[in-house]
Amino acid sequence: MTEFLAFFKTLTPTGYLFLLLTALTVISAMGVVTARNPIYSVLALIATFFCLSGHYILLNAQFLAAVNIIVYAGAIMVLFLFTIMFLNLRREDEEAKTNLTKIASVIVGGTLMVMLIMIFRAKSSQLPVGSTVGFEPNTGMVENLGHLLYGSYILPFELASVLFLIAMVGSVMLGKREAGDRHF
Amino acid sequence: MALPILLTKGLIILVIFGISLLIATYSTYAERKVAAFLQDRIGPNRAGPWGLLQPIADAGKLFFKEDFIPSQASKWLFILGPSLAMFTALMSSAVIPFGDSIRFAWDNVNYDVKVQGIEINIGVLYIFGVVSLGVYGVMVGGWASNNKFSLLGAIRAASQNISYEIALGLSIITILMMTGSLSVRHIVDQQATFFEWNVFTQPLGFIVFLTCSFAECNRTPFDLPECETELIGGYHTEYSSMKLGLYLFSEYINMFVSSAFISALYFGGFHYPFMNEVNGALENSMGAVTGHNLATAIGFIVFFGKILFFIFFFMWVRWTLPRFRYDQLMNLGWKIFIPLSILNVVVTGAGLLYDFKYSSWLIVVVMVVMAVMSQAKAPKQQVVPQRTV
């Protein structure tokens, strides 16, 4: 207990903020999984994205934080909420899981658990050590990120945008009503 | 951060918060007076001189009404809806520069504090983030009411906001290209001379941005989410008492913030013609500190003049134009504004390559010529209304 208190006394304000944010992130992420109502689940996911943006700001990556809010919390989650409102899922509508999905989820979840246990049991010598010497605190700022994206990484960046364009055109093609289709 | 800076910043934030609430309160009064003026009526004139106490009477009435929660509604989300709407509306004014800076000396140290909530290098992105969250208040409240009309209103609000956010973002990209910064203060500082105001260099971007901000604020002619002829009251059908009040109030705060944003991005913010001459004269006659503070105060007042004009413009349009149909709204957003803004980005980029700032006018001129030509080609006969018996 005293060790615990001593640990708390060594923390900087940023450290307290980090702990608070982490606790909030974990709680809201648990909420996503445990909520029975899909709407509550989506709202908890939005809260999780907010906490992640807080983490980005603590890492001095303001651009990433803002874009995370705009793209994930602001656009994708609105679409999620939109779809769920349309479907209006209720508890009795929940379809029963087949054995195949159960086995698959056990394998995936078990692998994740093994990895997490490995990480938590790692000795301090096995942990990666971040060096503060060559660290540039302004890496995450808009200007530096822009220079990187439009300088060294211009080809992957442009390829990714072409990929997005293809995905957009594809979804429009799929969603398009063909001649003779019913309206509903 | 030093204590004096912290205190001044806190004071500035409180003042901006108070002013935005005050302006939102009196916007409700102004809206009714403007409506009355446009419709040749008198408007509210009972409470206080010229009806000036009307907003307070309205608020008192809303507080004393029964706070009703429908039995089948999701109770917590029903309360969360208006709170979210108000919260996101109040958050967005943090990065808008309301004035230049306040200078003062404290313990022989000179301070220079900017009249702004916080100056960050991602100011424009911050506002976009907050604007994109604004729709949650409407969606959550509309869904939680457990009413089909509310749900329809919520869904309309969601699709409308997502559609117009894209055009809004694309129209602002041209300004970012010309400024080379995401900070709102940098954008304002670049418009120091009158003919470099972004409204003169980016007329098309301004029109698209203005229209999209109408849609983002759910104001007429884009108030489809609360369209009372089709949806009773839209997303706030089931709301009563101050919960309804918060929804209505957040709309006026949104209006104030978008007016401030339009003035800052396109109308030079706190700059006005011959500002440098006035500032120089003030600093010469009253000293660097007092003169500068006085100049800042004048800029602050000028900025609020611009904001009030745009609030009036919002009301003017509301009582002039009828509401769009939903398919017209979607067509306007997706098939007209988004291609136009992309074209604007391309043309502005090409202009900037040759150091020509006013290339956006090219599109406007071509559009006007095309409109005139199509008018000239149209048959000149009178349109007879078709009636079926």
Coordinates of C-alpha atoms in Angstrom, one line a residue:
Chain A
M1 CA 0.0 0.0 0.0
T2 CA 2.8 2.4 0.9
E3 CA 4.5 1.5 -2.4
F4 CA 1.4 2.4 -4.1
L5 CA 1.1 5.7 -2.4
A6 CA 4.8 6.4 -3.1
F7 CA 4.2 5.7 -6.8
F8 CA 1.3 8.2 -6.8
K9 CA 3.5 10.9 -5.2
T10 CA 6.1 10.6 -7.9
L11 CA 3.6 11.3 -10.7
T12 CA 3.5 14.6 -12.6
P13 CA 0.2 16.2 -13.5
T14 CA 0.5 14.6 -16.9
G15 CA 0.8 11.3 -15.2
Y16 CA -2.4 11.8 -13.2
L17 CA -4.2 12.9 -16.4
F18 CA -2.9 9.8 -18.1
L19 CA -4.2 7.5 -15.3
L20 CA -7.6 9.3 -15.3
L21 CA -7.9 9.0 -19.1
T22 CA -6.8 5.4 -19.1
A23 CA -9.4 4.5 -16.4
L24 CA -12.1 6.3 -18.4
T25 CA -11.0 4.6 -21.6
V26 CA -11.1 1.1 -20.0
I27 CA -14.5 1.8 -18.4
S28 CA -16.1 3.0 -21.6
A29 CA -14.5 0.2 -23.7
M30 CA -16.0 -2.3 -21.2
G31 CA -19.3 -0.5 -21.7
V32 CA -19.2 -1.1 -25.4
V33 CA -19.0 -4.9 -24.9
T34 CA -21.3 -5.2 -21.9
A35 CA -24.2 -2.9 -22.9
R36 CA -27.3 -4.8 -23.9
N37 CA -28.8 -2.0 -25.9
P38 CA -26.8 -1.4 -29.1
I39 CA -27.4 2.4 -28.8
Y40 CA -25.7 2.5 -25.4
S41 CA -22.9 0.4 -26.9
V42 CA -22.4 2.9 -29.7
L43 CA -22.4 5.9 -27.3
A44 CA -19.8 4.1 -25.1
L45 CA -17.7 3.6 -28.2
I46 CA -17.9 7.4 -28.9
A47 CA -16.7 8.0 -25.3
T48 CA -13.8 5.6 -26.0
F49 CA -12.8 7.5 -29.1
F50 CA -12.8 10.7 -27.0
C51 CA -10.6 9.2 -24.4
L52 CA -8.2 8.0 -27.2
S53 CA -8.1 11.5 -28.5
G54 CA -7.1 12.7 -25.1
H55 CA -4.3 10.2 -25.2
Y56 CA -3.2 11.6 -28.5
I57 CA -3.1 15.1 -27.1
L58 CA -1.0 13.8 -24.2
L59 CA 1.4 12.4 -26.8
N60 CA 1.5 15.9 -28.4
A61 CA -0.2 14.6 -31.6
Q62 CA -2.9 17.3 -31.8
F63 CA -3.7 16.8 -35.5
L64 CA -4.3 13.1 -34.9
A65 CA -6.5 13.9 -32.0
A66 CA -8.7 16.3 -34.0
V67 CA -8.9 14.1 -37.0
N68 CA -9.8 11.1 -34.8
I69 CA -12.7 13.1 -33.4
I70 CA -13.8 14.4 -36.8
V71 CA -13.6 11.1 -38.7
Y72 CA -14.4 8.5 -36.0
A73 CA -16.6 10.2 -33.4
G74 CA -18.1 12.7 -35.8
A75 CA -18.8 10.8 -39.0
I76 CA -18.4 7.0 -38.7
M77 CA -20.2 6.8 -35.4
V78 CA -23.0 9.0 -36.6
L79 CA -23.5 6.5 -39.4
F80 CA -23.4 3.6 -36.9
L81 CA -26.0 5.3 -34.7
F82 CA -28.0 6.1 -37.8
T83 CA -28.1 2.4 -39.0
I84 CA -28.9 1.1 -35.5
M85 CA -31.8 3.6 -35.2
F86 CA -33.2 2.3 -38.5
L87 CA -32.9 -1.3 -37.5
N88 CA -34.2 -0.6 -34.0
L89 CA -32.8 -3.8 -32.6
R90 CA -34.5 -5.4 -29.6
R91 CA -33.3 -8.1 -27.3
E92 CA -35.6 -10.8 -28.7
D93 CA -34.4 -10.1 -32.2
E94 CA -30.8 -11.1 -31.3
E95 CA -29.9 -14.1 -33.4
A96 CA -28.4 -17.2 -31.8
K97 CA -24.7 -17.6 -32.3
T98 CA -23.7 -20.7 -34.2
N99 CA -21.0 -23.1 -32.9
L100 CA -18.6 -21.9 -35.6
T101 CA -18.7 -18.2 -34.4
K102 CA -18.4 -19.4 -30.8
I103 CA -15.2 -21.4 -31.6
A104 CA -13.8 -18.6 -33.7
S105 CA -14.4 -16.0 -31.0
V106 CA -12.8 -18.2 -28.4
I107 CA -9.7 -18.6 -30.5
V108 CA -9.3 -14.9 -31.2
G109 CA -10.0 -13.9 -27.7
G110 CA -7.7 -16.5 -26.3
T111 CA -4.8 -15.4 -28.5
L112 CA -5.3 -11.8 -27.4
M113 CA -5.4 -12.9 -23.8
V114 CA -2.1 -14.9 -24.2
M115 CA -0.5 -11.8 -25.7
L116 CA -1.6 -9.5 -23.0
I117 CA -0.4 -12.0 -20.3
M118 CA 3.0 -12.1 -22.0
I119 CA 3.2 -8.3 -22.0
F120 CA 2.2 -8.0 -18.3
R121 CA 4.6 -10.7 -17.2
A122 CA 7.6 -9.3 -19.2
K123 CA 10.6 -8.5 -17.2
S124 CA 11.8 -4.9 -17.2
S125 CA 14.8 -5.9 -19.3
Q126 CA 12.5 -7.2 -22.0
L127 CA 10.5 -3.9 -22.2
P128 CA 11.4 -1.5 -25.0
V129 CA 13.1 1.6 -23.6
G130 CA 12.2 4.9 -25.2
S131 CA 15.1 7.3 -25.4
T132 CA 14.5 11.0 -24.7
V133 CA 17.6 12.1 -26.5
G134 CA 16.6 11.9 -30.1
F135 CA 12.9 12.6 -29.4
E136 CA 11.4 15.5 -31.3
P137 CA 8.3 16.8 -29.4
N138 CA 6.9 18.5 -32.4
T139 CA 6.6 15.4 -34.6
G140 CA 2.9 15.2 -34.2
M141 CA 2.2 18.8 -35.2
V142 CA 0.3 19.5 -38.4
E143 CA 3.3 21.1 -40.2
N144 CA 5.7 18.2 -39.6
L145 CA 3.0 15.6 -40.4
G146 CA 2.2 17.5 -43.6
H147 CA 5.8 17.6 -44.7
L148 CA 6.2 13.9 -44.1
L149 CA 3.0 12.9 -45.8
Y150 CA 3.5 15.1 -48.9
G151 CA 7.3 14.6 -48.9
S152 CA 8.8 11.2 -48.0
Y153 CA 5.5 9.3 -48.1
I154 CA 3.8 10.9 -51.0
L155 CA 3.3 7.6 -53.0
P156 CA 1.7 5.5 -50.2
F157 CA -0.5 8.6 -49.3
E158 CA -1.7 9.0 -52.9
L159 CA -2.3 5.2 -53.3
A160 CA -4.3 5.2 -50.1
S161 CA -6.5 8.1 -51.4
V162 CA -7.0 6.2 -54.7
L163 CA -8.0 3.2 -52.7
F164 CA -10.6 5.3 -50.8
L165 CA -11.9 6.7 -54.1
I166 CA -12.3 3.1 -55.4
A167 CA -14.1 2.1 -52.2
M168 CA -16.5 5.1 -52.6
V169 CA -17.3 4.4 -56.2
G170 CA -17.8 0.7 -55.4
S171 CA -20.3 1.5 -52.6
V172 CA -22.2 3.8 -54.8
M173 CA -22.3 1.1 -57.5
L174 CA -23.6 -1.5 -55.0
G175 CA -26.2 0.9 -53.5
K176 CA -27.5 2.0 -56.9
R177 CA -31.0 1.0 -57.7
E178 CA -31.2 -1.0 -60.9
A179 CA -34.0 -0.6 -63.4
G180 CA -37.0 -2.6 -62.3
D181 CA -35.8 -2.8 -58.6
R182 CA -38.5 -2.2 -55.9
H183 CA -38.2 0.9 -53.9
F184 CA -38.4 -0.9 -50.6
Chain B
M1 CA 1.8 29.6 -17.1
A2 CA 2.2 32.7 -15.0
L3 CA -0.7 33.7 -12.7
P4 CA -1.5 37.0 -14.4
I5 CA -1.9 35.3 -17.8
L6 CA -4.1 32.6 -16.2
L7 CA -6.3 35.2 -14.5
T8 CA -6.7 37.3 -17.7
K9 CA -7.4 34.2 -19.7
G10 CA -10.0 33.0 -17.2
L11 CA -11.6 36.5 -17.3
I12 CA -11.7 36.5 -21.1
I13 CA -13.2 33.0 -21.2
L14 CA -15.9 34.0 -18.7
V15 CA -16.7 37.2 -20.6
I16 CA -17.0 35.4 -23.9
F17 CA -19.2 32.7 -22.3
G18 CA -21.4 35.4 -20.8
I19 CA -21.6 37.4 -24.1
S20 CA -22.5 34.3 -26.1
L21 CA -25.3 33.4 -23.6
L22 CA -26.5 37.1 -23.6
I23 CA -26.5 37.3 -27.4
A24 CA -28.3 33.9 -27.7
T25 CA -30.9 35.1 -25.2
Y26 CA -31.6 38.4 -27.1
S27 CA -31.5 36.6 -30.4
T28 CA -34.8 35.0 -29.5
Y29 CA -36.2 38.5 -28.9
A30 CA -34.5 39.9 -32.1
E31 CA -35.8 37.0 -34.1
R32 CA -39.4 37.8 -33.2
K33 CA -38.9 41.6 -33.7
V34 CA -37.3 40.9 -37.1
A35 CA -40.1 38.6 -38.1
A36 CA -42.6 41.2 -37.0
F37 CA -40.8 43.9 -39.0
L38 CA -40.6 41.7 -42.2
Q39 CA -44.3 40.7 -41.8
D40 CA -45.5 44.3 -41.0
R41 CA -46.4 43.5 -37.4
I42 CA -45.3 45.0 -34.1
G43 CA -43.9 41.9 -32.3
P44 CA -43.4 41.5 -28.6
N45 CA -44.0 44.8 -26.8
R46 CA -45.6 43.9 -23.4
A47 CA -42.8 42.8 -21.1
G48 CA -40.7 45.9 -20.3
P49 CA -40.0 48.8 -22.6
W50 CA -40.2 47.7 -26.3
G51 CA -40.7 44.2 -24.9
L52 CA -37.0 44.0 -23.9
L53 CA -37.8 41.7 -20.9
Q54 CA -39.5 39.2 -23.2
P55 CA -36.6 36.6 -23.2
I56 CA -36.6 36.6 -19.4
A57 CA -40.3 36.1 -19.3
D58 CA -39.9 33.2 -21.9
A59 CA -37.2 31.6 -19.8
G60 CA -39.3 31.9 -16.6
K61 CA -42.3 30.3 -18.4
L62 CA -40.1 27.4 -19.7
F63 CA -38.7 26.7 -16.2
F64 CA -42.2 26.6 -14.6
K65 CA -43.7 24.2 -17.2
E66 CA -44.1 20.6 -16.3
D67 CA -40.9 18.6 -17.1
F68 CA -42.4 15.6 -18.8
I69 CA -40.6 12.4 -19.7
P70 CA -42.6 9.9 -21.9
S71 CA -43.2 6.6 -20.2
Q72 CA -41.6 4.4 -22.9
A73 CA -38.7 6.8 -23.4
S74 CA -35.1 5.9 -22.5
K75 CA -34.8 8.2 -19.5
W76 CA -31.1 8.9 -19.3
L77 CA -30.7 9.4 -23.0
F78 CA -33.7 11.7 -23.0
I79 CA -31.9 13.9 -20.5
L80 CA -28.5 13.5 -22.3
G81 CA -29.9 14.8 -25.6
P82 CA -30.5 18.5 -24.7
S83 CA -27.4 18.5 -22.5
L84 CA -25.2 17.3 -25.4
A85 CA -26.8 19.9 -27.7
M86 CA -26.0 22.7 -25.3
F87 CA -22.5 21.4 -24.4
T88 CA -21.3 21.1 -28.0
A89 CA -22.8 24.5 -28.9
L90 CA -20.9 26.2 -26.1
M91 CA -17.6 24.4 -26.7
S92 CA -17.0 25.8 -30.2
S93 CA -16.3 29.4 -29.4
A94 CA -13.0 28.5 -27.6
V95 CA -10.7 29.0 -30.6
I96 CA -12.3 32.1 -32.2
P97 CA -10.1 35.2 -31.9
F98 CA -12.4 37.9 -30.6
G99 CA -9.8 40.6 -30.5
D100 CA -6.1 41.4 -30.9
S101 CA -4.4 41.3 -27.4
I102 CA -4.5 43.0 -24.0
R103 CA -1.3 44.5 -22.8
F104 CA -0.6 45.2 -19.1
A105 CA 2.3 45.3 -16.7
W106 CA 2.4 43.2 -13.5
D107 CA 5.3 43.2 -11.1
N108 CA 7.4 45.0 -13.7
V109 CA 6.8 42.2 -16.2
N110 CA 5.0 43.1 -19.4
Y111 CA 2.3 40.7 -20.5
D112 CA 0.6 40.4 -23.9
V113 CA -2.5 38.2 -23.6
K114 CA -4.5 37.3 -26.7
V115 CA -8.3 37.9 -26.6
Q116 CA -9.2 34.3 -27.4
G117 CA -10.1 31.2 -25.4
I118 CA -7.1 29.3 -26.5
E119 CA -4.7 29.7 -29.5
I120 CA -3.9 26.3 -31.0
N121 CA -2.5 25.4 -34.4
I122 CA -5.5 23.2 -35.3
G123 CA -8.2 25.7 -34.6
V124 CA -10.2 25.1 -37.8
L125 CA -10.0 21.3 -37.2
Y126 CA -11.2 21.8 -33.6
I127 CA -14.3 23.7 -34.8
F128 CA -15.0 21.0 -37.3
G129 CA -14.7 18.3 -34.7
V130 CA -17.2 20.2 -32.4
V131 CA -19.6 20.9 -35.3
S132 CA -19.6 17.2 -36.3
L133 CA -20.5 16.3 -32.7
G134 CA -23.4 18.8 -32.6
V135 CA -25.6 16.3 -34.3
Y136 CA -25.4 13.8 -31.4
G137 CA -27.6 16.0 -29.2
V138 CA -30.4 15.9 -31.8
M139 CA -29.9 12.2 -32.6
V140 CA -29.8 11.0 -29.1
G141 CA -32.8 13.1 -28.0
G142 CA -34.8 12.1 -31.1
W143 CA -34.2 8.4 -30.6
A144 CA -34.8 8.5 -26.8
S145 CA -38.2 10.1 -27.2
N146 CA -39.6 6.8 -28.5
N147 CA -41.7 8.7 -31.0
K148 CA -41.8 8.0 -34.8
F149 CA -41.8 11.7 -35.7
S150 CA -38.9 12.4 -33.3
L151 CA -36.9 9.5 -34.9
L152 CA -37.6 10.8 -38.4
G153 CA -36.4 14.2 -37.3
A154 CA -33.2 12.8 -35.8
I155 CA -32.5 10.7 -38.9
R156 CA -33.0 13.7 -41.1
A157 CA -30.7 15.8 -38.9
A158 CA -28.0 13.2 -39.1
S159 CA -28.0 12.8 -42.8
Q160 CA -28.3 16.5 -43.4
N161 CA -25.4 17.3 -41.1
I162 CA -23.1 14.6 -42.6
S163 CA -23.9 15.7 -46.2
Y164 CA -23.3 19.4 -45.6
E165 CA -20.2 18.9 -43.5
I166 CA -18.3 17.6 -46.6
A167 CA -19.1 20.7 -48.6
L168 CA -18.3 22.9 -45.6
G169 CA -14.9 21.3 -45.2
L170 CA -14.1 21.4 -48.9
S171 CA -15.1 25.1 -49.1
I172 CA -12.7 26.0 -46.3
I173 CA -9.8 24.1 -47.9
T174 CA -9.2 27.0 -50.3
I175 CA -8.7 29.4 -47.4
L176 CA -6.3 26.9 -45.8
M177 CA -4.4 26.8 -49.1
M178 CA -4.1 30.5 -49.2
T179 CA -3.2 31.0 -45.6
G180 CA -1.0 27.9 -45.1
S181 CA -2.2 27.5 -41.5
L182 CA -5.0 25.9 -39.5
S183 CA -5.0 28.5 -36.8
V184 CA -8.0 30.8 -36.9
R185 CA -5.8 33.7 -35.6
H186 CA -3.4 33.3 -38.5
I187 CA -6.3 33.3 -41.0
V188 CA -7.6 36.5 -39.4
D189 CA -4.2 38.2 -39.4
Q190 CA -3.7 37.5 -43.1
Q191 CA -6.8 39.6 -43.8
A192 CA -5.3 42.9 -42.4
T193 CA -5.8 44.9 -45.6
F194 CA -9.4 45.4 -46.8
F195 CA -9.1 43.9 -50.3
E196 CA -7.4 40.8 -49.0
W197 CA -10.5 39.8 -47.0
N198 CA -11.3 36.3 -47.9
V199 CA -14.7 37.2 -49.1
F200 CA -13.1 39.1 -52.0
T201 CA -10.5 36.4 -52.8
Q202 CA -12.9 33.5 -52.3
P203 CA -16.4 34.6 -53.2
L204 CA -17.5 31.1 -54.2
G205 CA -16.1 29.5 -51.1
F206 CA -17.9 32.1 -49.0
I207 CA -21.3 31.4 -50.7
V208 CA -20.9 27.6 -50.2
F209 CA -19.7 28.1 -46.6
L210 CA -22.6 30.4 -45.7
T211 CA -25.2 28.0 -47.1
C212 CA -23.7 25.0 -45.5
S213 CA -23.6 26.8 -42.1
F214 CA -27.3 27.4 -42.5
A215 CA -27.7 23.7 -42.9
E216 CA -25.4 22.8 -40.0
C217 CA -27.4 25.2 -37.7
N218 CA -30.7 23.6 -38.8
R219 CA -32.0 27.0 -39.8
T220 CA -34.7 27.7 -42.4
P221 CA -34.5 27.0 -45.4
F222 CA -32.8 23.9 -44.2
D223 CA -34.8 23.2 -40.9
L224 CA -36.0 19.8 -42.1
P225 CA -35.3 18.0 -38.8
E226 CA -38.0 20.1 -37.1
C227 CA -40.2 20.7 -40.1
E228 CA -43.5 21.2 -38.4
T229 CA -45.7 20.7 -41.4
E230 CA -44.4 17.2 -41.8
L231 CA -43.0 16.1 -38.5
I232 CA -45.0 18.0 -35.9
G233 CA -41.9 19.3 -34.1
G234 CA -39.3 16.9 -35.4
Y235 CA -36.7 15.7 -32.9
H236 CA -38.1 17.8 -30.0
T237 CA -41.7 16.8 -30.4
E238 CA -41.8 15.1 -26.9
Y239 CA -39.7 17.7 -25.1
S240 CA -41.2 20.2 -22.8
S241 CA -40.0 22.7 -20.2
M242 CA -36.4 23.8 -20.1
K243 CA -35.2 20.7 -22.0
L244 CA -37.0 22.1 -25.0
G245 CA -35.6 25.5 -24.0
L246 CA -32.1 24.1 -24.1
Y247 CA -32.6 22.7 -27.6
L248 CA -34.0 26.0 -28.9
F249 CA -31.2 27.9 -27.0
S250 CA -28.4 25.8 -28.5
E251 CA -29.7 26.7 -31.9
Y252 CA -29.2 30.4 -31.2
I253 CA -25.7 29.7 -29.7
N254 CA -24.8 27.8 -32.8
M255 CA -26.0 30.7 -34.9
F256 CA -23.8 33.1 -32.9
V257 CA -20.8 30.8 -33.2
S258 CA -21.2 30.3 -36.9
S259 CA -21.7 34.1 -37.4
A260 CA -18.4 34.6 -35.5
F261 CA -16.7 31.9 -37.6
I262 CA -18.0 33.4 -40.9
S263 CA -16.8 36.9 -39.8
A264 CA -13.4 35.6 -38.7
L265 CA -12.8 33.4 -41.8
Y266 CA -14.2 35.6 -44.6
F267 CA -14.7 39.2 -43.2
G268 CA -11.3 39.8 -41.6
G269 CA -12.3 39.1 -38.0
F270 CA -11.5 42.1 -35.8
H271 CA -9.8 44.0 -38.7
Y272 CA -11.5 47.0 -40.3
P273 CA -10.4 49.5 -43.0
F274 CA -7.7 52.0 -41.9
M275 CA -7.1 49.9 -38.7
N276 CA -3.4 50.5 -38.8
E277 CA -3.8 54.3 -39.0
V278 CA -6.3 54.3 -36.1
N279 CA -4.0 52.0 -34.0
G280 CA -1.0 54.2 -34.8
A281 CA -2.8 57.4 -33.8
L282 CA -4.1 55.8 -30.6
E283 CA -0.7 54.5 -29.6
N284 CA 1.0 57.8 -30.3
S285 CA -1.5 59.9 -28.3
M286 CA -2.1 57.5 -25.3
G287 CA 1.0 55.4 -25.0
A288 CA 1.8 52.0 -26.2
V289 CA -0.1 50.2 -23.5
T290 CA -3.4 52.2 -23.1
G291 CA -3.5 53.0 -26.8
H292 CA -3.1 49.3 -27.8
N293 CA -5.8 48.2 -25.3
L294 CA -8.2 50.8 -26.7
A295 CA -7.4 49.7 -30.2
T296 CA -8.1 46.1 -29.2
A297 CA -11.4 47.2 -27.7
I298 CA -12.4 48.9 -31.0
G299 CA -11.5 45.8 -32.9
F300 CA -13.6 43.7 -30.4
I301 CA -16.6 46.0 -31.0
V302 CA -16.1 45.9 -34.8
F303 CA -16.0 42.1 -34.7
F304 CA -19.3 42.0 -32.7
G305 CA -20.8 44.3 -35.2
K306 CA -20.0 41.8 -38.0
I307 CA -21.3 39.0 -35.9
L308 CA -24.6 40.8 -35.2
F309 CA -25.0 41.5 -38.9
F310 CA -24.7 37.8 -39.7
I311 CA -27.1 36.9 -37.0
F312 CA -29.5 39.4 -38.5
F313 CA -28.8 37.8 -41.9
F314 CA -29.7 34.4 -40.6
M315 CA -33.1 35.8 -39.4
W316 CA -33.6 37.7 -42.6
V317 CA -33.2 34.6 -44.7
R318 CA -35.4 32.6 -42.3
W319 CA -38.4 34.9 -42.8
T320 CA -37.8 35.3 -46.5
L321 CA -37.2 31.9 -48.0
P322 CA -39.5 28.9 -47.8
R323 CA -38.3 25.5 -46.7
F324 CA -36.6 23.2 -49.1
R325 CA -38.0 19.7 -49.9
Y326 CA -35.8 16.9 -48.7
D327 CA -34.6 15.6 -52.1
Q328 CA -33.8 19.2 -53.1
L329 CA -31.7 19.6 -50.0
M330 CA -29.8 16.4 -50.7
N331 CA -29.3 17.3 -54.4
L332 CA -28.1 20.8 -53.5
G333 CA -25.5 19.4 -51.1
W334 CA -24.2 16.4 -53.0
K335 CA -24.7 17.4 -56.7
I336 CA -24.0 21.1 -56.6
F337 CA -22.0 22.2 -53.6
I338 CA -19.5 19.3 -53.4
P339 CA -18.5 19.5 -57.1
L340 CA -18.4 23.3 -57.0
S341 CA -16.1 23.3 -54.0
I342 CA -13.8 20.7 -55.6
L343 CA -13.7 22.8 -58.7
N344 CA -12.9 25.8 -56.5
V345 CA -10.0 24.0 -54.9
V346 CA -8.6 23.1 -58.3
V347 CA -9.0 26.6 -59.7
T348 CA -7.6 28.3 -56.6
G349 CA -4.7 25.9 -56.6
A350 CA -3.9 26.8 -60.2
G351 CA -4.2 30.5 -59.4
L352 CA -1.8 30.2 -56.4
L353 CA 0.7 28.5 -58.7
Y354 CA 0.9 31.8 -60.6
D355 CA 0.6 34.0 -57.5
F356 CA -2.9 35.1 -58.5
K357 CA -5.3 35.2 -55.5
Y358 CA -8.5 36.1 -57.1
S359 CA -8.9 33.1 -59.4
S360 CA -12.1 32.0 -57.7
W361 CA -13.9 34.9 -59.4
L362 CA -13.4 33.0 -62.7
I363 CA -15.9 30.3 -61.6
V364 CA -18.3 33.0 -60.4
V365 CA -18.1 34.9 -63.7
V366 CA -18.6 31.7 -65.8
M367 CA -21.6 30.7 -63.6
V368 CA -23.2 34.1 -64.0
V369 CA -22.7 34.1 -67.8
M370 CA -24.2 30.6 -68.0
A371 CA -27.2 31.6 -65.9
V372 CA -27.8 34.7 -68.0
M373 CA -27.6 32.7 -71.2
S374 CA -29.9 30.0 -70.0
Q375 CA -32.4 32.7 -69.0
A376 CA -32.1 34.3 -72.4
K377 CA -32.8 30.9 -74.1
A378 CA -35.8 30.1 -71.9
P379 CA -39.2 30.6 -73.6
K380 CA -40.7 34.0 -72.7
Q381 CA -44.3 32.8 -72.2
Q382 CA -46.1 33.2 -68.9
V383 CA -46.3 30.1 -66.8
V384 CA -49.9 29.0 -66.3
P385 CA -50.5 27.0 -63.1
Q386 CA -51.8 23.5 -64.0
R387 CA -54.9 22.5 -62.1
T388 CA -56.6 19.2 -62.3
V389 CA -60.3 19.1 -61.5

